[in-house]
Amino acid sequence: MADSSVEDVADGVLTVGAVGPAAPVMGAAEFVSFIAVGLVVGAVAVDLMLPALHAIGDEFRLVHANLGQAVVAVLLLGVGPAQLLFGPLSDRYGRRPLFLAGLLLFIGGSVMAALAPTFQTLLAGRLLQGFGAGGVRVVTFSIARDRHAGVQLAHVMSLAMAGLLFEPVVAPMLGQLVLMVGSWRWLVAATAGVGVATLAWACLRLDESRAPGGRRSVSPASLVAACRTVARTPAAAAGIPVFGLVVGAQLGYLSSAQGIFQIAYGAGMSFTPLLGLVSLTTAVASFANARLVRRYGSRRLIRYALWALVAANAAAFALAVAGQASLPAFMLLQACGMFGFGLLLPNLTATVMNPLGSIAGTAASLFGFVSTMIAAPISFVVGFLFDGTIRPVAGAYVLVGLLSLVILSRYRMEE
């Protein structure tokens, strides 16, 4: 159900009660698909480029081969600040115009990166891509929360994130195929095509989910009051940093994946199918979560998933230290960890956003900004520390998993 309650006067800031959005244009299946695409836009800009990191380093003659992974980290740095801007503005001016604006920025950054004459220009284009993707991401979360709450929100996010998590299965393989006939620039151009297609869909089918009666002021006092509300909500105070930690480790794995499969295991051109096979478990987990969450609840599933992530990667790290981490063993353990990751994303998202429906845009902006600012440096450090083994990736998963469990132990997270 969409939030229809009247907000209180908080810290002297009066916010107008929501009267509920107009009847949605999209049906249930189309709505879930649209939410999935809104989340996938930024992910495509990361995953499609994974097979091209070494090619980028070679073309621009980078001093350190691992510096090519900066094209991932820089995009994430653009995602973070954009969410601080787009979330509050969508609370004030509505979701639809901000969603469209984010897509236009993403498309512009994609074109700039595809035509980049220097590595610095490429990074600037990626930063703009990330800024646009961040805007799209935060508004997408806000739209989902406008329409749904409680277990139903977790159900919708599970189905949508199944699509998001299936994307890493397909995108790297497509990227590898494109590189067989063209350059990495074609991949960046393809991300622009994804943005254009999403823009057309939104222009034709996206209705406004934030009713005029529920719009919030963007005055400093109002924003401070909303930020204070987020900080004082236990589910957000715990869930946001945990989300950032696990996503940082996941992105560190993705940015190291080419090296792991091609250097550590000599997989050659089999790199992308193997990566896709492992990544498939995240989509399976997210899809299964749509049923599991109704039975066990988000809070319990989050803890189960974190323990699975820690256990699988502790075993992988131990095998790597002992020199026994064969490719089949790594893939099996990584798949177990990825199943846990697939449970974490929809449940953490729903748990954070559920109690904050009246300030969904601002809450989503803080959620996205803080978690991205945590994830980006972790991703870069893990990728930069790649040493030809799986030890940096497995060790990072173990550390962030244990730290996440410690954080959760300090808060009572509501369903």
Tab-separated table of C-alpha atoms in Angstrom:
chain	number	residue	atom	x	y	z
A	1	MET	CA	0.000	0.000	0.000
A	2	ALA	CA	1.235	3.491	-0.737
A	3	ASP	CA	1.875	5.740	2.228
A	4	SER	CA	-1.205	7.873	2.902
A	5	SER	CA	-0.592	9.121	6.420
A	6	VAL	CA	-0.247	12.726	7.498
A	7	GLU	CA	3.241	13.677	8.576
A	8	ASP	CA	3.879	15.386	11.881
A	9	VAL	CA	5.493	18.722	12.562
A	10	ALA	CA	9.133	17.758	13.152
A	11	ASP	CA	11.616	20.186	14.665
A	12	GLY	CA	9.486	23.152	13.681
A	13	VAL	CA	9.206	22.085	10.048
A	14	LEU	CA	5.673	21.554	8.787
A	15	THR	CA	5.308	18.979	6.038
A	16	VAL	CA	2.062	18.559	4.155
A	17	GLY	CA	0.235	15.258	4.547
A	18	ALA	CA	0.279	12.890	1.606
A	19	VAL	CA	-3.058	12.259	0.012
A	20	GLY	CA	-1.889	9.259	-1.965
A	21	PRO	CA	-0.725	9.107	-5.597
A	22	ALA	CA	-3.003	8.855	-8.553
A	23	ALA	CA	-3.912	5.427	-9.855
A	24	PRO	CA	-0.802	3.989	-11.529
A	25	VAL	CA	-0.642	3.690	-15.303
A	26	MET	CA	1.506	0.533	-15.155
A	27	GLY	CA	0.167	-2.853	-14.159
A	28	ALA	CA	1.923	-4.938	-11.507
A	29	ALA	CA	4.205	-6.847	-13.881
A	30	GLU	CA	5.203	-3.746	-15.853
A	31	PHE	CA	5.837	-1.836	-12.626
A	32	VAL	CA	8.218	-4.499	-11.315
A	33	SER	CA	9.960	-4.585	-14.694
A	34	PHE	CA	10.318	-0.809	-14.733
A	35	ILE	CA	11.782	-0.754	-11.217
A	36	ALA	CA	14.231	-3.452	-12.297
A	37	VAL	CA	15.319	-1.428	-15.336
A	38	GLY	CA	15.687	1.718	-13.238
A	39	LEU	CA	18.123	-0.157	-11.021
A	40	VAL	CA	19.883	-1.876	-13.941
A	41	VAL	CA	20.823	1.344	-15.773
A	42	GLY	CA	23.774	2.078	-13.499
A	43	ALA	CA	24.725	-1.588	-13.144
A	44	VAL	CA	25.051	-2.005	-16.906
A	45	ALA	CA	27.584	0.837	-16.955
A	46	VAL	CA	29.705	-1.219	-14.542
A	47	ASP	CA	29.249	-4.811	-15.664
A	48	LEU	CA	29.351	-4.274	-19.414
A	49	MET	CA	32.798	-2.721	-18.989
A	50	LEU	CA	34.356	-5.511	-16.894
A	51	PRO	CA	35.917	-7.389	-19.830
A	52	ALA	CA	37.375	-4.106	-21.139
A	53	LEU	CA	39.412	-2.972	-18.120
A	54	HIS	CA	42.692	-4.385	-19.417
A	55	ALA	CA	42.023	-3.040	-22.929
A	56	ILE	CA	41.466	0.437	-21.498
A	57	GLY	CA	44.716	0.214	-19.578
A	58	ASP	CA	46.570	-0.849	-22.718
A	59	GLU	CA	45.104	1.897	-24.931
A	60	PHE	CA	45.933	4.696	-22.511
A	61	ARG	CA	49.278	3.112	-21.441
A	62	LEU	CA	48.468	3.305	-17.746
A	63	VAL	CA	51.481	3.019	-15.442
A	64	HIS	CA	49.766	0.470	-13.199
A	65	ALA	CA	47.612	-2.158	-14.908
A	66	ASN	CA	45.087	-2.171	-12.047
A	67	LEU	CA	44.410	1.564	-12.539
A	68	GLY	CA	42.001	0.605	-15.300
A	69	GLN	CA	39.619	-0.400	-12.510
A	70	ALA	CA	39.248	3.311	-11.698
A	71	VAL	CA	36.555	3.444	-14.406
A	72	VAL	CA	34.381	1.457	-11.983
A	73	ALA	CA	35.265	3.354	-8.808
A	74	VAL	CA	34.871	6.799	-10.423
A	75	LEU	CA	31.398	5.955	-11.667
A	76	LEU	CA	30.442	4.977	-8.124
A	77	LEU	CA	31.792	8.258	-6.805
A	78	GLY	CA	29.422	10.036	-9.176
A	79	VAL	CA	26.481	7.946	-7.998
A	80	GLY	CA	26.833	9.051	-4.378
A	81	PRO	CA	26.540	12.875	-4.530
A	82	ALA	CA	23.772	12.716	-7.159
A	83	GLN	CA	21.528	10.906	-4.731
A	84	LEU	CA	21.847	13.679	-2.164
A	85	LEU	CA	20.509	16.108	-4.763
A	86	PHE	CA	17.899	14.038	-6.584
A	87	GLY	CA	16.185	12.524	-3.551
A	88	PRO	CA	15.078	15.755	-1.831
A	89	LEU	CA	14.248	17.375	-5.183
A	90	SER	CA	11.996	14.429	-6.040
A	91	ASP	CA	10.197	14.904	-2.708
A	92	ARG	CA	9.584	18.526	-3.689
A	93	TYR	CA	9.017	18.450	-7.455
A	94	GLY	CA	7.892	14.876	-8.042
A	95	ARG	CA	9.534	11.648	-9.172
A	96	ARG	CA	8.960	11.767	-12.930
A	97	PRO	CA	10.895	14.941	-13.887
A	98	LEU	CA	13.867	13.948	-11.742
A	99	PHE	CA	13.904	10.440	-13.190
A	100	LEU	CA	14.025	11.863	-16.719
A	101	ALA	CA	16.749	14.366	-15.770
A	102	GLY	CA	18.920	11.585	-14.376
A	103	LEU	CA	18.608	9.606	-17.591
A	104	LEU	CA	19.611	12.609	-19.716
A	105	LEU	CA	22.760	13.102	-17.617
A	106	PHE	CA	23.565	9.407	-17.865
A	107	ILE	CA	23.234	9.474	-21.649
A	108	GLY	CA	25.412	12.592	-21.883
A	109	GLY	CA	28.147	11.017	-19.748
A	110	SER	CA	28.015	7.848	-21.846
A	111	VAL	CA	28.588	9.792	-25.067
A	112	MET	CA	31.436	11.758	-23.474
A	113	ALA	CA	33.151	8.561	-22.267
A	114	ALA	CA	32.719	6.801	-25.602
A	115	LEU	CA	34.475	9.656	-27.431
A	116	ALA	CA	37.137	10.295	-24.752
A	117	PRO	CA	40.568	11.120	-26.245
A	118	THR	CA	42.349	10.715	-22.892
A	119	PHE	CA	41.999	8.592	-19.784
A	120	GLN	CA	41.162	11.726	-17.785
A	121	THR	CA	38.292	12.552	-20.152
A	122	LEU	CA	37.066	8.974	-19.891
A	123	LEU	CA	36.986	9.290	-16.108
A	124	ALA	CA	35.109	12.597	-16.376
A	125	GLY	CA	32.506	10.966	-18.611
A	126	ARG	CA	32.204	8.051	-16.207
A	127	LEU	CA	31.727	10.488	-13.340
A	128	LEU	CA	28.850	12.139	-15.217
A	129	GLN	CA	27.438	8.713	-16.055
A	130	GLY	CA	27.514	7.869	-12.377
A	131	PHE	CA	25.862	11.160	-11.450
A	132	GLY	CA	22.965	10.438	-13.792
A	133	ALA	CA	22.732	6.808	-12.707
A	134	GLY	CA	22.654	7.911	-9.084
A	135	GLY	CA	19.713	10.186	-9.779
A	136	VAL	CA	17.832	7.420	-11.565
A	137	ARG	CA	18.596	4.968	-8.759
A	138	VAL	CA	17.370	7.109	-5.892
A	139	VAL	CA	14.165	8.094	-7.680
A	140	THR	CA	13.526	4.440	-8.565
A	141	PHE	CA	13.680	3.451	-4.887
A	142	SER	CA	11.363	6.357	-4.045
A	143	ILE	CA	8.818	5.313	-6.681
A	144	ALA	CA	8.806	1.769	-5.310
A	145	ARG	CA	8.236	3.036	-1.757
A	146	ASP	CA	5.477	5.392	-2.916
A	147	ARG	CA	3.512	2.416	-4.211
A	148	HIS	CA	4.300	-0.298	-1.639
A	149	ALA	CA	5.249	-0.847	2.019
A	150	GLY	CA	5.929	-3.678	4.464
A	151	VAL	CA	6.376	-7.230	3.240
A	152	GLN	CA	4.875	-6.218	-0.104
A	153	LEU	CA	7.749	-3.786	-0.663
A	154	ALA	CA	10.246	-6.564	0.079
A	155	HIS	CA	8.336	-8.796	-2.346
A	156	VAL	CA	8.420	-6.194	-5.131
A	157	MET	CA	12.091	-5.374	-4.525
A	158	SER	CA	12.962	-9.085	-4.559
A	159	LEU	CA	11.409	-9.553	-7.977
A	160	ALA	CA	12.928	-6.330	-9.314
A	161	MET	CA	16.371	-7.132	-7.937
A	162	ALA	CA	16.205	-10.600	-9.453
A	163	GLY	CA	16.406	-8.733	-12.755
A	164	LEU	CA	19.148	-6.477	-11.423
A	165	LEU	CA	21.166	-9.430	-10.185
A	166	PHE	CA	20.630	-11.397	-13.390
A	167	GLU	CA	22.208	-8.516	-15.306
A	168	PRO	CA	25.805	-9.408	-14.228
A	169	VAL	CA	25.226	-12.839	-15.776
A	170	VAL	CA	24.485	-11.385	-19.207
A	171	ALA	CA	26.314	-8.037	-19.413
A	172	PRO	CA	29.942	-9.261	-19.140
A	173	MET	CA	29.302	-11.947	-21.756
A	174	LEU	CA	27.807	-9.384	-24.108
A	175	GLY	CA	30.759	-7.118	-23.417
A	176	GLN	CA	33.183	-9.916	-24.283
A	177	LEU	CA	31.347	-10.603	-27.536
A	178	VAL	CA	31.456	-6.931	-28.503
A	179	LEU	CA	35.203	-6.779	-27.778
A	180	MET	CA	35.753	-9.630	-30.217
A	181	VAL	CA	34.602	-7.391	-33.083
A	182	GLY	CA	35.086	-3.856	-31.761
A	183	SER	CA	36.670	-1.700	-29.080
A	184	TRP	CA	35.743	-0.868	-25.511
A	185	ARG	CA	34.247	2.395	-26.833
A	186	TRP	CA	31.419	0.393	-28.359
A	187	LEU	CA	30.556	-0.832	-24.874
A	188	VAL	CA	30.248	2.698	-23.514
A	189	ALA	CA	28.095	3.611	-26.506
A	190	ALA	CA	25.872	0.633	-25.681
A	191	THR	CA	25.251	2.053	-22.207
A	192	ALA	CA	23.995	5.216	-23.890
A	193	GLY	CA	21.579	3.029	-25.847
A	194	VAL	CA	20.268	1.532	-22.599
A	195	GLY	CA	19.712	5.049	-21.298
A	196	VAL	CA	17.855	6.138	-24.440
A	197	ALA	CA	15.571	3.076	-24.354
A	198	THR	CA	14.763	3.650	-20.673
A	199	LEU	CA	14.099	7.332	-21.349
A	200	ALA	CA	11.599	6.443	-24.071
A	201	TRP	CA	9.806	3.979	-21.768
A	202	ALA	CA	9.615	6.528	-18.959
A	203	CYS	CA	8.311	9.270	-21.242
A	204	LEU	CA	5.528	7.008	-22.481
A	205	ARG	CA	4.545	5.068	-19.356
A	206	LEU	CA	5.845	6.556	-16.097
A	207	ASP	CA	3.189	8.395	-14.115
A	208	GLU	CA	3.808	10.665	-11.128
A	209	SER	CA	3.723	8.685	-7.867
A	210	ARG	CA	4.327	11.616	-5.498
A	211	ALA	CA	0.995	13.427	-5.160
A	212	PRO	CA	1.147	17.261	-5.013
A	213	GLY	CA	-0.366	17.192	-1.526
A	214	GLY	CA	2.555	15.151	-0.264
A	215	ARG	CA	5.377	17.357	-1.577
A	216	ARG	CA	8.005	18.487	0.923
A	217	SER	CA	9.916	21.695	1.233
A	218	VAL	CA	13.591	21.669	0.261
A	219	SER	CA	14.465	24.344	2.810
A	220	PRO	CA	17.575	23.654	4.916
A	221	ALA	CA	15.443	23.218	8.038
A	222	SER	CA	13.226	20.649	6.331
A	223	LEU	CA	16.207	18.712	4.996
A	224	VAL	CA	17.917	18.713	8.392
A	225	ALA	CA	14.719	17.437	10.027
A	226	ALA	CA	14.420	14.649	7.448
A	227	CYS	CA	18.078	13.667	7.855
A	228	ARG	CA	17.617	13.578	11.608
A	229	THR	CA	14.630	11.285	11.175
A	230	VAL	CA	16.676	8.890	9.044
A	231	ALA	CA	19.574	8.903	11.510
A	232	ARG	CA	17.246	8.175	14.430
A	233	THR	CA	15.517	5.272	12.698
A	234	PRO	CA	17.277	2.065	13.844
A	235	ALA	CA	16.558	0.164	10.633
A	236	ALA	CA	18.251	2.904	8.586
A	237	ALA	CA	21.115	3.512	11.015
A	238	ALA	CA	22.063	-0.170	10.808
A	239	GLY	CA	20.918	-1.111	7.322
A	240	ILE	CA	22.576	1.683	5.358
A	241	PRO	CA	26.197	1.010	6.410
A	242	VAL	CA	25.678	-2.747	6.100
A	243	PHE	CA	24.391	-2.273	2.545
A	244	GLY	CA	27.448	-0.179	1.687
A	245	LEU	CA	29.873	-2.710	3.156
A	246	VAL	CA	28.517	-5.745	1.318
A	247	VAL	CA	28.099	-3.883	-1.975
A	248	GLY	CA	31.688	-2.612	-1.695
A	249	ALA	CA	33.000	-6.155	-1.318
A	250	GLN	CA	30.789	-7.327	-4.195
A	251	LEU	CA	32.026	-4.596	-6.524
A	252	GLY	CA	35.598	-5.362	-5.476
A	253	TYR	CA	34.994	-8.942	-6.579
A	254	LEU	CA	33.493	-7.821	-9.894
A	255	SER	CA	36.378	-5.464	-10.647
A	256	SER	CA	38.837	-8.291	-9.834
A	257	ALA	CA	36.867	-10.997	-11.633
A	258	GLN	CA	38.736	-10.778	-14.944
A	259	GLY	CA	42.042	-11.171	-13.126
A	260	ILE	CA	40.755	-14.016	-10.953
A	261	PHE	CA	39.420	-16.098	-13.815
A	262	GLN	CA	41.997	-15.246	-16.475
A	263	ILE	CA	45.170	-14.841	-14.393
A	264	ALA	CA	44.643	-16.935	-11.267
A	265	TYR	CA	42.847	-19.761	-13.088
A	266	GLY	CA	43.863	-19.276	-16.742
A	267	ALA	CA	40.239	-19.402	-17.922
A	268	GLY	CA	40.899	-17.258	-20.992
A	269	MET	CA	37.761	-16.585	-23.046
A	270	SER	CA	35.742	-18.719	-20.608
A	271	PHE	CA	35.978	-15.842	-18.130
A	272	THR	CA	32.581	-14.299	-18.851
A	273	PRO	CA	30.532	-17.550	-18.914
A	274	LEU	CA	32.128	-18.621	-15.631
A	275	LEU	CA	31.466	-15.218	-14.079
A	276	GLY	CA	27.888	-15.388	-15.325
A	277	LEU	CA	27.379	-18.862	-13.894
A	278	VAL	CA	28.475	-17.741	-10.445
A	279	SER	CA	26.485	-14.504	-10.659
A	280	LEU	CA	23.348	-16.400	-11.604
A	281	THR	CA	22.979	-17.538	-7.989
A	282	THR	CA	22.364	-13.940	-6.861
A	283	ALA	CA	19.371	-13.633	-9.184
A	284	VAL	CA	18.059	-17.030	-8.070
A	285	ALA	CA	18.365	-15.952	-4.424
A	286	SER	CA	16.567	-12.665	-4.991
A	287	PHE	CA	13.742	-14.413	-6.828
A	288	ALA	CA	13.481	-17.022	-4.043
A	289	ASN	CA	13.414	-14.212	-1.502
A	290	ALA	CA	10.031	-13.088	-2.812
A	291	ARG	CA	8.651	-16.233	-1.154
A	292	LEU	CA	11.102	-16.596	1.726
A	293	VAL	CA	10.468	-13.101	3.079
A	294	ARG	CA	6.795	-13.893	3.644
A	295	ARG	CA	7.758	-16.842	5.831
A	296	TYR	CA	10.866	-15.700	7.686
A	297	GLY	CA	10.835	-11.902	7.506
A	298	SER	CA	13.608	-9.597	6.317
A	299	ARG	CA	15.466	-9.241	9.612
A	300	ARG	CA	16.088	-12.965	10.041
A	301	LEU	CA	17.042	-13.450	6.375
A	302	ILE	CA	19.590	-10.629	6.566
A	303	ARG	CA	21.443	-12.349	9.392
A	304	TYR	CA	21.289	-15.767	7.742
A	305	ALA	CA	22.659	-14.282	4.525
A	306	LEU	CA	25.544	-12.525	6.261
A	307	TRP	CA	26.605	-15.715	8.010
A	308	ALA	CA	26.484	-17.559	4.681
A	309	LEU	CA	28.659	-14.853	3.102
A	310	VAL	CA	31.205	-15.060	5.939
A	311	ALA	CA	31.330	-18.858	6.065
A	312	ALA	CA	31.724	-19.361	2.317
A	313	ASN	CA	34.490	-16.802	1.969
A	314	ALA	CA	36.322	-17.871	5.112
A	315	ALA	CA	36.528	-21.345	3.570
A	316	ALA	CA	37.705	-19.865	0.248
A	317	PHE	CA	40.366	-17.775	2.007
A	318	ALA	CA	41.617	-20.797	3.954
A	319	LEU	CA	41.854	-22.871	0.784
A	320	ALA	CA	43.725	-20.052	-0.976
A	321	VAL	CA	46.261	-19.759	1.843
A	322	ALA	CA	46.771	-23.520	1.711
A	323	GLY	CA	47.147	-23.418	-2.071
A	324	GLN	CA	44.123	-25.653	-2.553
A	325	ALA	CA	41.638	-23.166	-4.010
A	326	SER	CA	40.894	-24.929	-7.290
A	327	LEU	CA	38.565	-23.331	-9.817
A	328	PRO	CA	35.635	-25.688	-9.036
A	329	ALA	CA	36.073	-25.108	-5.285
A	330	PHE	CA	36.213	-21.341	-5.752
A	331	MET	CA	33.134	-21.303	-7.966
A	332	LEU	CA	31.129	-23.448	-5.536
A	333	LEU	CA	32.030	-21.317	-2.519
A	334	GLN	CA	31.571	-18.073	-4.429
A	335	ALA	CA	28.136	-19.225	-5.568
A	336	CYS	CA	27.173	-19.923	-1.934
A	337	GLY	CA	28.329	-16.440	-0.952
A	338	MET	CA	26.525	-14.891	-3.907
A	339	PHE	CA	23.305	-16.603	-2.861
A	340	GLY	CA	23.636	-14.818	0.469
A	341	PHE	CA	24.312	-11.542	-1.341
A	342	GLY	CA	21.165	-12.036	-3.412
A	343	LEU	CA	19.128	-12.295	-0.213
A	344	LEU	CA	20.753	-9.242	1.336
A	345	LEU	CA	19.983	-6.562	-1.238
A	346	PRO	CA	16.174	-6.674	-1.365
A	347	ASN	CA	15.804	-7.267	2.367
A	348	LEU	CA	18.152	-4.471	3.380
A	349	THR	CA	16.473	-2.092	0.932
A	350	ALA	CA	12.975	-2.874	2.195
A	351	THR	CA	14.048	-2.751	5.848
A	352	VAL	CA	15.643	0.673	5.450
A	353	MET	CA	12.839	2.222	3.382
A	354	ASN	CA	9.787	0.751	5.133
A	355	PRO	CA	9.608	3.167	8.098
A	356	LEU	CA	10.481	6.223	5.980
A	357	GLY	CA	7.687	6.385	3.415
A	358	SER	CA	6.739	9.986	4.201
A	359	ILE	CA	10.253	11.162	3.309
A	360	ALA	CA	11.030	8.437	0.769
A	361	GLY	CA	13.025	10.646	-1.610
A	362	THR	CA	15.279	12.144	1.041
A	363	ALA	CA	15.614	8.791	2.796
A	364	ALA	CA	16.568	7.074	-0.459
A	365	SER	CA	19.100	9.824	-1.180
A	366	LEU	CA	20.834	9.359	2.177
A	367	PHE	CA	20.611	5.592	1.782
A	368	GLY	CA	22.239	5.740	-1.633
A	369	PHE	CA	24.831	8.392	-0.825
A	370	VAL	CA	26.134	6.911	2.410
A	371	SER	CA	26.147	3.330	1.145
A	372	THR	CA	27.880	4.341	-2.100
A	373	MET	CA	30.499	6.388	-0.281
A	374	ILE	CA	31.223	3.300	1.808
A	375	ALA	CA	31.177	0.926	-1.157
A	376	ALA	CA	33.321	2.919	-3.620
A	377	PRO	CA	36.602	2.986	-1.656
A	378	ILE	CA	36.191	-0.650	-0.598
A	379	SER	CA	35.682	-1.614	-4.237
A	380	PHE	CA	38.767	0.287	-5.378
A	381	VAL	CA	41.008	-1.039	-2.587
A	382	VAL	CA	39.969	-4.662	-3.139
A	383	GLY	CA	40.508	-4.364	-6.892
A	384	PHE	CA	43.827	-2.549	-6.475
A	385	LEU	CA	45.105	-5.195	-4.041
A	386	PHE	CA	44.464	-8.048	-6.467
A	387	ASP	CA	47.601	-10.193	-6.293
A	388	GLY	CA	46.832	-13.028	-8.680
A	389	THR	CA	44.870	-14.976	-6.047
A	390	ILE	CA	41.399	-14.907	-4.519
A	391	ARG	CA	42.739	-13.890	-1.093
A	392	PRO	CA	41.948	-10.120	-1.291
A	393	VAL	CA	38.360	-10.732	-2.424
A	394	ALA	CA	37.623	-13.551	0.028
A	395	GLY	CA	39.243	-11.633	2.880
A	396	ALA	CA	37.182	-8.537	2.095
A	397	TYR	CA	33.917	-10.496	2.173
A	398	VAL	CA	34.806	-12.009	5.540
A	399	LEU	CA	35.740	-8.654	7.069
A	400	VAL	CA	32.668	-6.768	5.839
A	401	GLY	CA	30.389	-9.652	6.790
A	402	LEU	CA	31.660	-9.772	10.356
A	403	LEU	CA	31.579	-5.993	10.686
A	404	SER	CA	28.001	-5.987	9.382
A	405	LEU	CA	26.945	-8.537	11.993
A	406	VAL	CA	28.507	-6.376	14.696
A	407	ILE	CA	26.598	-3.327	13.437
A	408	LEU	CA	23.300	-5.224	13.349
A	409	SER	CA	23.839	-6.478	16.888
A	410	ARG	CA	23.645	-2.876	18.129
A	411	TYR	CA	20.215	-2.156	16.636
A	412	ARG	CA	16.768	-3.678	16.587
A	413	MET	CA	15.781	-3.689	12.923
A	414	GLU	CA	12.035	-3.594	12.351
A	415	GLU	CA	10.349	-5.780	9.727
